[in-house]
PDB file of C-alpha atoms and ligand atoms in Angstrom:
ATOM      1  CA  UNK A  33      19.266   6.551   5.128  1.00  0.00           C
ATOM      2  CA  UNK A  34      15.708   6.231   3.772  1.00  0.00           C
ATOM      3  CA  UNK A  35      12.993   6.171   6.432  1.00  0.00           C
ATOM      4  CA  UNK A  36      10.489   3.328   6.041  1.00  0.00           C
ATOM      5  CA  UNK A  37       7.061   4.154   7.446  1.00  0.00           C
ATOM      6  CA  UNK A  38       4.912   1.336   8.737  1.00  0.00           C
ATOM      7  CA  UNK A  39       1.745   1.312  10.818  1.00  0.00           C
ATOM      8  CA  UNK A  40       1.515  -1.450  13.413  1.00  0.00           C
ATOM      9  CA  UNK A  41      -2.012  -1.817  14.732  1.00  0.00           C
ATOM     10  CA  UNK A  42      -2.453  -3.596  18.052  1.00  0.00           C
ATOM     11  CA  UNK A  43      -5.657  -5.237  19.269  1.00  0.00           C
ATOM     12  CA  UNK A  44      -6.420  -6.812  22.644  1.00  0.00           C
ATOM     13  CA  UNK A  45      -8.601  -9.853  22.123  1.00  0.00           C
ATOM     14  CA  UNK A  46     -10.177  -9.713  25.586  1.00  0.00           C
ATOM     15  CA  UNK A  47     -11.739  -6.400  24.571  1.00  0.00           C
ATOM     16  CA  UNK A  48     -13.573  -7.620  21.480  1.00  0.00           C
ATOM     17  CA  UNK A  49     -16.423  -9.968  20.771  1.00  0.00           C
ATOM     18  CA  UNK A  50     -16.006 -12.649  18.086  1.00  0.00           C
ATOM     19  CA  UNK A  51     -19.535 -12.312  16.727  1.00  0.00           C
ATOM     20  CA  UNK A  52     -19.285  -8.549  16.528  1.00  0.00           C
ATOM     21  CA  UNK A  53     -15.996  -8.480  14.591  1.00  0.00           C
ATOM     22  CA  UNK A  54     -17.123 -11.346  12.345  1.00  0.00           C
ATOM     23  CA  UNK A  55     -19.414  -8.772  10.716  1.00  0.00           C
ATOM     24  CA  UNK A  56     -16.308  -7.012   9.363  1.00  0.00           C
ATOM     25  CA  UNK A  57     -15.086 -10.151   7.588  1.00  0.00           C
ATOM     26  CA  UNK A  58     -15.586 -11.360   4.029  1.00  0.00           C
ATOM     27  CA  UNK A  59     -17.873 -14.402   3.487  1.00  0.00           C
ATOM     28  CA  UNK A  60     -14.918 -16.775   2.844  1.00  0.00           C
ATOM     29  CA  UNK A  61     -13.296 -15.654   6.124  1.00  0.00           C
ATOM     30  CA  UNK A  62     -16.560 -16.243   7.980  1.00  0.00           C
ATOM     31  CA  UNK A  63     -16.726 -19.743   6.462  1.00  0.00           C
ATOM     32  CA  UNK A  64     -13.134 -20.416   7.550  1.00  0.00           C
ATOM     33  CA  UNK A  65     -13.991 -19.181  11.039  1.00  0.00           C
ATOM     34  CA  UNK A  66     -16.875 -21.642  11.334  1.00  0.00           C
ATOM     35  CA  UNK A  67     -14.485 -24.503  10.527  1.00  0.00           C
ATOM     36  CA  UNK A  68     -12.166 -23.640  13.442  1.00  0.00           C
ATOM     37  CA  UNK A  69     -13.141 -25.667  16.500  1.00  0.00           C
ATOM     38  CA  UNK A  70     -10.964 -24.006  19.099  1.00  0.00           C
ATOM     39  CA  UNK A  71     -12.500 -20.803  20.480  1.00  0.00           C
ATOM     40  CA  UNK A  72      -9.096 -19.151  20.962  1.00  0.00           C
ATOM     41  CA  UNK A  73      -8.088 -19.900  17.351  1.00  0.00           C
ATOM     42  CA  UNK A  74     -11.394 -18.463  16.117  1.00  0.00           C
ATOM     43  CA  UNK A  75     -10.977 -15.275  18.131  1.00  0.00           C
ATOM     44  CA  UNK A  76      -7.362 -14.788  17.003  1.00  0.00           C
ATOM     45  CA  UNK A  77      -8.247 -15.337  13.334  1.00  0.00           C
ATOM     46  CA  UNK A  78     -11.320 -13.099  13.529  1.00  0.00           C
ATOM     47  CA  UNK A  79      -9.354 -10.472  15.449  1.00  0.00           C
ATOM     48  CA  UNK A  80      -6.481 -10.426  12.951  1.00  0.00           C
ATOM     49  CA  UNK A  81      -8.584 -10.335   9.805  1.00  0.00           C
ATOM     50  CA  UNK A  82     -11.046  -7.779  11.178  1.00  0.00           C
ATOM     51  CA  UNK A  83      -8.203  -5.544  12.374  1.00  0.00           C
ATOM     52  CA  UNK A  84      -6.557  -5.796   8.944  1.00  0.00           C
ATOM     53  CA  UNK A  85      -9.800  -4.805   7.233  1.00  0.00           C
ATOM     54  CA  UNK A  86     -10.475  -2.026   9.706  1.00  0.00           C
ATOM     55  CA  UNK A  87      -6.961  -0.585   9.338  1.00  0.00           C
ATOM     56  CA  UNK A  88      -7.016  -0.650   5.519  1.00  0.00           C
ATOM     57  CA  UNK A  89     -10.548   0.779   5.501  1.00  0.00           C
ATOM     58  CA  UNK A  90      -9.510   3.594   7.809  1.00  0.00           C
ATOM     59  CA  UNK A  91      -6.718   4.608   5.415  1.00  0.00           C
ATOM     60  CA  UNK A  92      -8.684   4.157   2.200  1.00  0.00           C
ATOM     61  CA  UNK A  93     -12.098   5.380   3.352  1.00  0.00           C
ATOM     62  CA  UNK A  94     -13.872   2.239   2.177  1.00  0.00           C
ATOM     63  CA  UNK A  95     -15.994  -0.419   3.880  1.00  0.00           C
ATOM     64  CA  UNK A  96     -13.953  -3.168   5.613  1.00  0.00           C
ATOM     65  CA  UNK A  97     -15.886  -5.935   3.849  1.00  0.00           C
ATOM     66  CA  UNK A  98     -15.062  -4.471   0.413  1.00  0.00           C
ATOM     67  CA  UNK A  99     -11.331  -5.179   0.776  1.00  0.00           C
ATOM     68  CA  UNK A 100      -9.994  -8.188  -1.135  1.00  0.00           C
ATOM     69  CA  UNK A 101      -7.538 -10.401   0.730  1.00  0.00           C
ATOM     70  CA  UNK A 102      -5.971 -13.359  -1.081  1.00  0.00           C
ATOM     71  CA  UNK A 103      -3.075 -15.644  -0.278  1.00  0.00           C
ATOM     72  CA  UNK A 104      -0.363 -17.460  -2.163  1.00  0.00           C
ATOM     73  CA  UNK A 105       2.213 -19.968  -0.981  1.00  0.00           C
ATOM     74  CA  UNK A 106       5.715 -19.108  -2.187  1.00  0.00           C
ATOM     75  CA  UNK A 107       6.754 -22.722  -1.552  1.00  0.00           C
ATOM     76  CA  UNK A 108       4.173 -24.588  -3.682  1.00  0.00           C
ATOM     77  CA  UNK A 109       2.233 -21.872  -5.538  1.00  0.00           C
ATOM     78  CA  UNK A 110      -1.116 -22.815  -3.948  1.00  0.00           C
ATOM     79  CA  UNK A 111      -3.664 -20.043  -3.509  1.00  0.00           C
ATOM     80  CA  UNK A 112      -5.376 -21.977  -0.698  1.00  0.00           C
ATOM     81  CA  UNK A 113      -2.710 -21.127   1.876  1.00  0.00           C
ATOM     82  CA  UNK A 114       0.441 -19.028   2.284  1.00  0.00           C
ATOM     83  CA  UNK A 115       1.156 -15.374   2.912  1.00  0.00           C
ATOM     84  CA  UNK A 116      -1.997 -13.245   2.683  1.00  0.00           C
ATOM     85  CA  UNK A 117      -1.871 -10.086   0.563  1.00  0.00           C
ATOM     86  CA  UNK A 118      -4.159  -7.219  -0.393  1.00  0.00           C
ATOM     87  CA  UNK A 119      -5.514  -7.461  -3.926  1.00  0.00           C
ATOM     88  CA  UNK A 120      -5.918  -4.254  -5.936  1.00  0.00           C
ATOM     89  CA  UNK A 121      -3.966  -2.184  -3.406  1.00  0.00           C
ATOM     90  CA  UNK A 122      -0.352  -0.960  -3.367  1.00  0.00           C
ATOM     91  CA  UNK A 123       0.029  -1.819   0.279  1.00  0.00           C
ATOM     92  CA  UNK A 124       1.779  -4.673   2.045  1.00  0.00           C
ATOM     93  CA  UNK A 125       0.454  -6.364   5.161  1.00  0.00           C
ATOM     94  CA  UNK A 126       1.254  -8.947   7.791  1.00  0.00           C
ATOM     95  CA  UNK A 127      -0.713 -10.375  10.714  1.00  0.00           C
ATOM     96  CA  UNK A 128       0.538 -11.955  13.948  1.00  0.00           C
ATOM     97  CA  UNK A 129      -1.270 -13.202  17.017  1.00  0.00           C
ATOM     98  CA  UNK A 130      -0.197 -14.591  20.354  1.00  0.00           C
ATOM     99  CA  UNK A 131      -2.320 -15.188  23.434  1.00  0.00           C
ATOM    100  CA  UNK A 132      -4.339 -11.969  23.963  1.00  0.00           C
ATOM    101  CA  UNK A 133      -2.664  -9.749  21.351  1.00  0.00           C
ATOM    102  CA  UNK A 134      -3.021  -9.276  17.604  1.00  0.00           C
ATOM    103  CA  UNK A 135      -0.708  -7.119  15.509  1.00  0.00           C
ATOM    104  CA  UNK A 136      -1.297  -6.000  11.940  1.00  0.00           C
ATOM    105  CA  UNK A 137       1.508  -4.280  10.020  1.00  0.00           C
ATOM    106  CA  UNK A 138       0.699  -2.119   6.995  1.00  0.00           C
ATOM    107  CA  UNK A 139       3.164  -0.303   4.766  1.00  0.00           C
ATOM    108  CA  UNK A 140       3.404   1.005   1.225  1.00  0.00           C
ATOM    109  CA  UNK A 141       7.173   0.419   1.180  1.00  0.00           C
ATOM    110  CA  UNK A 142       7.735  -3.297   0.500  1.00  0.00           C
ATOM    111  CA  UNK A 143       6.700  -6.773   1.695  1.00  0.00           C
ATOM    112  CA  UNK A 144       6.421  -6.821   5.477  1.00  0.00           C
ATOM    113  CA  UNK A 145       6.467  -9.424   8.235  1.00  0.00           C
ATOM    114  CA  UNK A 146       5.419  -8.950  11.837  1.00  0.00           C
ATOM    115  CA  UNK A 147       5.669 -11.355  14.731  1.00  0.00           C
ATOM    116  CA  UNK A 148       4.511 -11.252  18.339  1.00  0.00           C
ATOM    117  CA  UNK A 149       5.063 -13.868  21.022  1.00  0.00           C
ATOM    118  CA  UNK A 150       3.910 -13.980  24.623  1.00  0.00           C
ATOM    119  CA  UNK A 151       6.836 -15.071  26.758  1.00  0.00           C
ATOM    120  CA  UNK A 152       6.034 -18.494  28.197  1.00  0.00           C
ATOM    121  CA  UNK A 153       7.851 -18.904  31.505  1.00  0.00           C
ATOM    122  CA  UNK A 154       7.923 -22.700  31.091  1.00  0.00           C
ATOM    123  CA  UNK A 155      10.098 -22.382  27.951  1.00  0.00           C
ATOM    124  CA  UNK A 156      13.352 -24.248  28.521  1.00  0.00           C
ATOM    125  CA  UNK A 157      15.539 -21.720  26.760  1.00  0.00           C
ATOM    126  CA  UNK A 158      18.788 -23.666  27.201  1.00  0.00           C
ATOM    127  CA  UNK A 159      17.222 -26.727  25.575  1.00  0.00           C
ATOM    128  CA  UNK A 160      15.490 -25.126  22.607  1.00  0.00           C
ATOM    129  CA  UNK A 161      17.746 -22.176  21.762  1.00  0.00           C
ATOM    130  CA  UNK A 162      19.715 -24.631  19.602  1.00  0.00           C
ATOM    131  CA  UNK A 163      16.702 -24.949  17.291  1.00  0.00           C
ATOM    132  CA  UNK A 164      16.767 -21.271  16.412  1.00  0.00           C
ATOM    133  CA  UNK A 165      20.462 -20.328  16.527  1.00  0.00           C
ATOM    134  CA  UNK A 166      23.579 -21.948  15.095  1.00  0.00           C
ATOM    135  CA  UNK A 167      26.645 -22.519  17.325  1.00  0.00           C
ATOM    136  CA  UNK A 168      28.642 -19.486  16.141  1.00  0.00           C
ATOM    137  CA  UNK A 169      25.668 -17.132  16.544  1.00  0.00           C
ATOM    138  CA  UNK A 170      25.083 -15.239  19.829  1.00  0.00           C
ATOM    139  CA  UNK A 171      23.013 -17.565  22.029  1.00  0.00           C
ATOM    140  CA  UNK A 172      20.026 -15.930  23.730  1.00  0.00           C
ATOM    141  CA  UNK A 173      20.228 -16.068  27.508  1.00  0.00           C
ATOM    142  CA  UNK A 174      16.950 -16.097  29.407  1.00  0.00           C
ATOM    143  CA  UNK A 175      13.369 -15.679  28.255  1.00  0.00           C
ATOM    144  CA  UNK A 176      13.542 -12.051  27.128  1.00  0.00           C
ATOM    145  CA  UNK A 177      16.518 -12.611  24.837  1.00  0.00           C
ATOM    146  CA  UNK A 178      15.120 -15.904  23.518  1.00  0.00           C
ATOM    147  CA  UNK A 179      11.766 -14.428  22.484  1.00  0.00           C
ATOM    148  CA  UNK A 180      13.394 -11.289  21.083  1.00  0.00           C
ATOM    149  CA  UNK A 181      15.603 -13.428  18.841  1.00  0.00           C
ATOM    150  CA  UNK A 182      12.676 -15.658  17.865  1.00  0.00           C
ATOM    151  CA  UNK A 183      10.483 -12.701  16.886  1.00  0.00           C
ATOM    152  CA  UNK A 184      13.234 -11.051  14.834  1.00  0.00           C
ATOM    153  CA  UNK A 185      13.786 -14.242  12.859  1.00  0.00           C
ATOM    154  CA  UNK A 186      10.106 -15.050  12.401  1.00  0.00           C
ATOM    155  CA  UNK A 187       9.364 -11.490  11.229  1.00  0.00           C
ATOM    156  CA  UNK A 188      11.980 -11.976   8.478  1.00  0.00           C
ATOM    157  CA  UNK A 189      10.602 -15.327   7.270  1.00  0.00           C
ATOM    158  CA  UNK A 190       7.057 -13.928   7.358  1.00  0.00           C
ATOM    159  CA  UNK A 191       8.114 -10.915   5.272  1.00  0.00           C
ATOM    160  CA  UNK A 192       9.503 -13.331   2.659  1.00  0.00           C
ATOM    161  CA  UNK A 193       6.393 -15.514   2.863  1.00  0.00           C
ATOM    162  CA  UNK A 194       8.343 -18.736   3.510  1.00  0.00           C
ATOM    163  CA  UNK A 195       7.316 -18.863   7.158  1.00  0.00           C
ATOM    164  CA  UNK A 196       8.864 -21.517   9.350  1.00  0.00           C
ATOM    165  CA  UNK A 197       9.006 -24.004   6.489  1.00  0.00           C
ATOM    166  CA  UNK A 198      12.607 -22.672   6.519  1.00  0.00           C
ATOM    167  CA  UNK A 199      14.460 -23.469   9.783  1.00  0.00           C
ATOM    168  CA  UNK A 200      14.886 -20.268  11.804  1.00  0.00           C
ATOM    169  CA  UNK A 201      18.582 -21.207  12.226  1.00  0.00           C
ATOM    170  CA  UNK A 202      19.084 -20.191   8.587  1.00  0.00           C
ATOM    171  CA  UNK A 203      18.182 -16.599   9.463  1.00  0.00           C
ATOM    172  CA  UNK A 204      20.957 -14.878  11.374  1.00  0.00           C
ATOM    173  CA  UNK A 205      20.170 -11.730  13.302  1.00  0.00           C
ATOM    174  CA  UNK A 206      22.196  -9.485  15.586  1.00  0.00           C
ATOM    175  CA  UNK A 207      22.695 -10.406  19.248  1.00  0.00           C
ATOM    176  CA  UNK A 208      19.560  -9.806  21.330  1.00  0.00           C
ATOM    177  CA  UNK A 209      21.270  -7.041  23.335  1.00  0.00           C
ATOM    178  CA  UNK A 210      22.187  -5.183  20.122  1.00  0.00           C
ATOM    179  CA  UNK A 211      20.026  -3.142  17.776  1.00  0.00           C
ATOM    180  CA  UNK A 212      17.966  -5.483  15.580  1.00  0.00           C
ATOM    181  CA  UNK A 213      19.372  -6.181  12.113  1.00  0.00           C
ATOM    182  CA  UNK A 214      19.588  -9.092   9.725  1.00  0.00           C
ATOM    183  CA  UNK A 215      23.097 -10.556   9.584  1.00  0.00           C
ATOM    184  CA  UNK A 216      22.481 -13.123   6.850  1.00  0.00           C
ATOM    185  CA  UNK A 217      19.780 -15.187   5.195  1.00  0.00           C
ATOM    186  CA  UNK A 218      21.333 -16.914   2.180  1.00  0.00           C
ATOM    187  CA  UNK A 219      17.958 -17.790   0.602  1.00  0.00           C
ATOM    188  CA  UNK A 220      16.943 -14.131   0.391  1.00  0.00           C
ATOM    189  CA  UNK A 221      18.263 -11.816  -2.275  1.00  0.00           C
ATOM    190  CA  UNK A 222      16.834  -8.532  -0.978  1.00  0.00           C
ATOM    191  CA  UNK A 223      17.671  -5.901   1.631  1.00  0.00           C
ATOM    192  CA  UNK A 224      15.881  -6.218   4.967  1.00  0.00           C
ATOM    193  CA  UNK A 225      15.074  -3.527   7.504  1.00  0.00           C
ATOM    194  CA  UNK A 226      14.419  -5.073  10.906  1.00  0.00           C
ATOM    195  CA  UNK A 227      13.448  -3.677  14.297  1.00  0.00           C
ATOM    196  CA  UNK A 228      12.016  -4.718  17.645  1.00  0.00           C
ATOM    197  CA  UNK A 229       8.566  -3.334  18.442  1.00  0.00           C
ATOM    198  CA  UNK A 230       8.103  -1.719  21.825  1.00  0.00           C
ATOM    199  CA  UNK A 231       4.569  -2.672  22.874  1.00  0.00           C
ATOM    200  CA  UNK A 232       4.635  -0.487  26.000  1.00  0.00           C
ATOM    201  CA  UNK A 233       4.812  -1.550  29.612  1.00  0.00           C
ATOM    202  CA  UNK A 234       1.171  -2.705  29.561  1.00  0.00           C
ATOM    203  CA  UNK A 235       2.339  -5.626  27.424  1.00  0.00           C
ATOM    204  CA  UNK A 236       5.773  -6.198  28.921  1.00  0.00           C
ATOM    205  CA  UNK A 237       5.309  -9.980  28.782  1.00  0.00           C
ATOM    206  CA  UNK A 238       5.256  -9.963  24.953  1.00  0.00           C
ATOM    207  CA  UNK A 239       8.063  -9.670  22.422  1.00  0.00           C
ATOM    208  CA  UNK A 240       7.472  -8.369  18.906  1.00  0.00           C
ATOM    209  CA  UNK A 241       9.482  -7.556  15.784  1.00  0.00           C
ATOM    210  CA  UNK A 242       8.947  -6.091  12.339  1.00  0.00           C
ATOM    211  CA  UNK A 243      10.784  -6.764   9.060  1.00  0.00           C
ATOM    212  CA  UNK A 244      10.387  -4.967   5.724  1.00  0.00           C
ATOM    213  CA  UNK A 245      12.159  -6.136   2.559  1.00  0.00           C
ATOM    214  CA  UNK A 246      13.729  -2.757   1.820  1.00  0.00           C
ATOM    215  CA  UNK A 247      16.832  -0.749   2.523  1.00  0.00           C
ATOM    216  CA  UNK A 248      16.368   1.917   5.179  1.00  0.00           C
ATOM    217  CA  UNK A 249      15.544   2.586   8.786  1.00  0.00           C
ATOM    218  CA  UNK A 250      12.233   1.339  10.052  1.00  0.00           C
ATOM    219  CA  UNK A 251       9.940   3.717  11.910  1.00  0.00           C
ATOM    220  CA  UNK A 252       6.915   1.726  13.081  1.00  0.00           C
ATOM    221  CA  UNK A 253       3.948   3.725  14.343  1.00  0.00           C
ATOM    222  CA  UNK A 254       2.072   1.794  17.016  1.00  0.00           C
ATOM    223  CA  UNK A 255      -1.679   2.362  16.648  1.00  0.00           C
ATOM    224  CA  UNK A 256      -4.647   1.506  18.823  1.00  0.00           C
ATOM    225  CA  UNK A 257      -6.575  -1.237  17.032  1.00  0.00           C
ATOM    226  CA  UNK A 258      -8.924  -1.851  19.951  1.00  0.00           C
ATOM    227  CA  UNK A 259     -10.398   1.660  19.690  1.00  0.00           C
ATOM    228  CA  UNK A 260     -10.593   1.389  15.909  1.00  0.00           C
ATOM    229  CA  UNK A 261     -12.519  -1.894  16.063  1.00  0.00           C
ATOM    230  CA  UNK A 262     -14.815  -0.528  18.769  1.00  0.00           C
ATOM    231  CA  UNK A 263     -15.639   2.522  16.656  1.00  0.00           C
ATOM    232  CA  UNK A 264     -16.351   0.424  13.589  1.00  0.00           C
ATOM    233  CA  UNK A 265     -18.487  -2.168  15.288  1.00  0.00           C
ATOM    234  CA  UNK A 266     -20.531   0.623  16.899  1.00  0.00           C
ATOM    235  CA  UNK A 267     -21.600   1.858  13.484  1.00  0.00           C
ATOM    236  CA  UNK A 268     -19.800   2.302  10.179  1.00  0.00           C
ATOM    237  CA  UNK A 269     -16.602   4.029   9.137  1.00  0.00           C
ATOM    238  CA  UNK A 270     -17.940   7.214   7.638  1.00  0.00           C
TER     239      UNK A 270
HETATM  240  C1  COA B 396       3.318 -18.174   8.869  1.00  0.00           C
HETATM  241  C2  COA B 396       3.699 -18.905  10.138  1.00  0.00           C
HETATM  242  C3  COA B 396       5.164 -18.578  10.427  1.00  0.00           C
HETATM  243  C4  COA B 396       2.781 -18.356  11.242  1.00  0.00           C
HETATM  244  O1  COA B 396       3.191 -18.835  12.473  1.00  0.00           O
HETATM  245  P1  COA B 396       2.376 -18.726  13.836  1.00  0.00           P
HETATM  246  O2  COA B 396       3.390 -18.359  14.879  1.00  0.00           O
HETATM  247  O3  COA B 396       1.602 -19.943  14.021  1.00  0.00           O
HETATM  248  O4  COA B 396       1.307 -17.591  13.674  1.00  0.00           O
HETATM  249  P2  COA B 396       1.405 -16.012  13.644  1.00  0.00           P
HETATM  250  O5  COA B 396       0.388 -15.531  14.582  1.00  0.00           O
HETATM  251  O6  COA B 396       2.794 -15.499  13.793  1.00  0.00           O
HETATM  252  O7  COA B 396       0.951 -15.646  12.144  1.00  0.00           O
HETATM  253  C5  COA B 396      -0.257 -16.110  11.635  1.00  0.00           C
HETATM  254  C6  COA B 396      -0.608 -15.285  10.422  1.00  0.00           C
HETATM  255  O8  COA B 396       0.468 -15.299   9.484  1.00  0.00           O
HETATM  256  C7  COA B 396      -0.074 -15.129   8.181  1.00  0.00           C
HETATM  257  N1  COA B 396       0.558 -16.134   7.321  1.00  0.00           N
HETATM  258  C8  COA B 396       0.124 -17.369   6.988  1.00  0.00           C
HETATM  259  N2  COA B 396       1.026 -17.958   6.171  1.00  0.00           N
HETATM  260  C9  COA B 396       2.032 -17.064   6.013  1.00  0.00           C
HETATM  261  C10 COA B 396       3.243 -17.108   5.276  1.00  0.00           C
HETATM  262  N3  COA B 396       3.617 -18.169   4.549  1.00  0.00           N
HETATM  263  N4  COA B 396       4.057 -16.031   5.328  1.00  0.00           N
HETATM  264  C11 COA B 396       3.713 -14.936   6.053  1.00  0.00           C
HETATM  265  N5  COA B 396       2.564 -14.856   6.772  1.00  0.00           N
HETATM  266  C12 COA B 396       1.737 -15.912   6.732  1.00  0.00           C
HETATM  267  C13 COA B 396      -1.591 -15.254   8.277  1.00  0.00           C
HETATM  268  O9  COA B 396      -2.147 -13.951   8.209  1.00  0.00           O
HETATM  269  C14 COA B 396      -1.787 -15.841   9.659  1.00  0.00           C
HETATM  270  O10 COA B 396      -2.936 -15.407  10.336  1.00  0.00           O
HETATM  271  P3  COA B 396      -4.429 -15.693   9.775  1.00  0.00           P
HETATM  272  O11 COA B 396      -4.414 -17.033   9.127  1.00  0.00           O
HETATM  273  O12 COA B 396      -5.291 -15.650  11.002  1.00  0.00           O
HETATM  274  O13 COA B 396      -4.693 -14.571   8.816  1.00  0.00           O
HETATM  275  C15 COA B 396       3.545 -20.438  10.024  1.00  0.00           C
HETATM  276  O14 COA B 396       2.184 -20.768  10.026  1.00  0.00           O
HETATM  277  C16 COA B 396       4.168 -20.963   8.746  1.00  0.00           C
HETATM  278  O15 COA B 396       5.380 -21.083   8.667  1.00  0.00           O
HETATM  279  N6  COA B 396       3.399 -21.274   7.717  1.00  0.00           N
HETATM  280  C17 COA B 396       3.934 -21.624   6.409  1.00  0.00           C
HETATM  281  C18 COA B 396       4.259 -23.080   6.313  1.00  0.00           C
HETATM  282  C19 COA B 396       4.558 -23.439   4.876  1.00  0.00           C
HETATM  283  O16 COA B 396       4.848 -22.607   4.066  1.00  0.00           O
HETATM  284  N7  COA B 396       4.467 -24.680   4.515  1.00  0.00           N
HETATM  285  C20 COA B 396       4.676 -25.098   3.183  1.00  0.00           C
HETATM  286  C21 COA B 396       3.351 -25.454   2.569  1.00  0.00           C
HETATM  287  S1  COA B 396       3.532 -26.013   0.891  1.00  0.00           S
END
């Protein structure tokens, strides 16, 4: 089976400074940042976009601000919102943030989707599991299984670019105690490689998953985005 390589960069938001990383962003991203009122939203957006730029720059040997990021909505065709992509580069990307963590997935293989969720202990799993699974699908039991299932499904819809405009119940994945795989998603006419991401024991209260629209076995490489950002904001990439 073909091996699909994918870098997954992880950044801890409590270890970066919004103003510092804003210097890695493009002018339109800085403008968007200024429009966000909530400090947490600003930090997550700045963290995700700066990590994306830093990770691409590291690979390509270019300045983070020189990278062109655009977006396009697969639902309505707008270029004002929708799945972001890298212009002028044969590389696919996806960003996810939750609470204190940001993940950026980068691969040359095919469109990619990543999701991360901090497990919220107040989640009433029994009540809301029905929103993400259909009755004949394995029902997640407990927080760990619920968030694992959620992340697997959201990674798939993010890889396709439809996001949660499609109910997650339409995406069927394997039981949470089995190896991650897509069972069915009738709207998608492409192979999907899916896996859980092990974020290490330091982040045991998060769940994360990765989906790539390709046939093969996924081999994500977890990389330290916090160190990368620190190095860059201390002075250049060269
Ligand atoms: C994409 C989506 C699933 C993200 O959900 P979330 O749990 O709030 O946020 P996450 O942290 O997982 O992901 C956010 C990132 O996903 C990316 N993203 C945005 N839209 C996306 C899409 N359609 N597909 C894939 N990724 C998308 C962005 O990079 C975003 O971060 P950024 O704006 O800071 O760069 C959700 O916002 C969504 O479904 N949006 C699409 C809705 C839609 O298509 N509506 C129809 C409009 S016509």
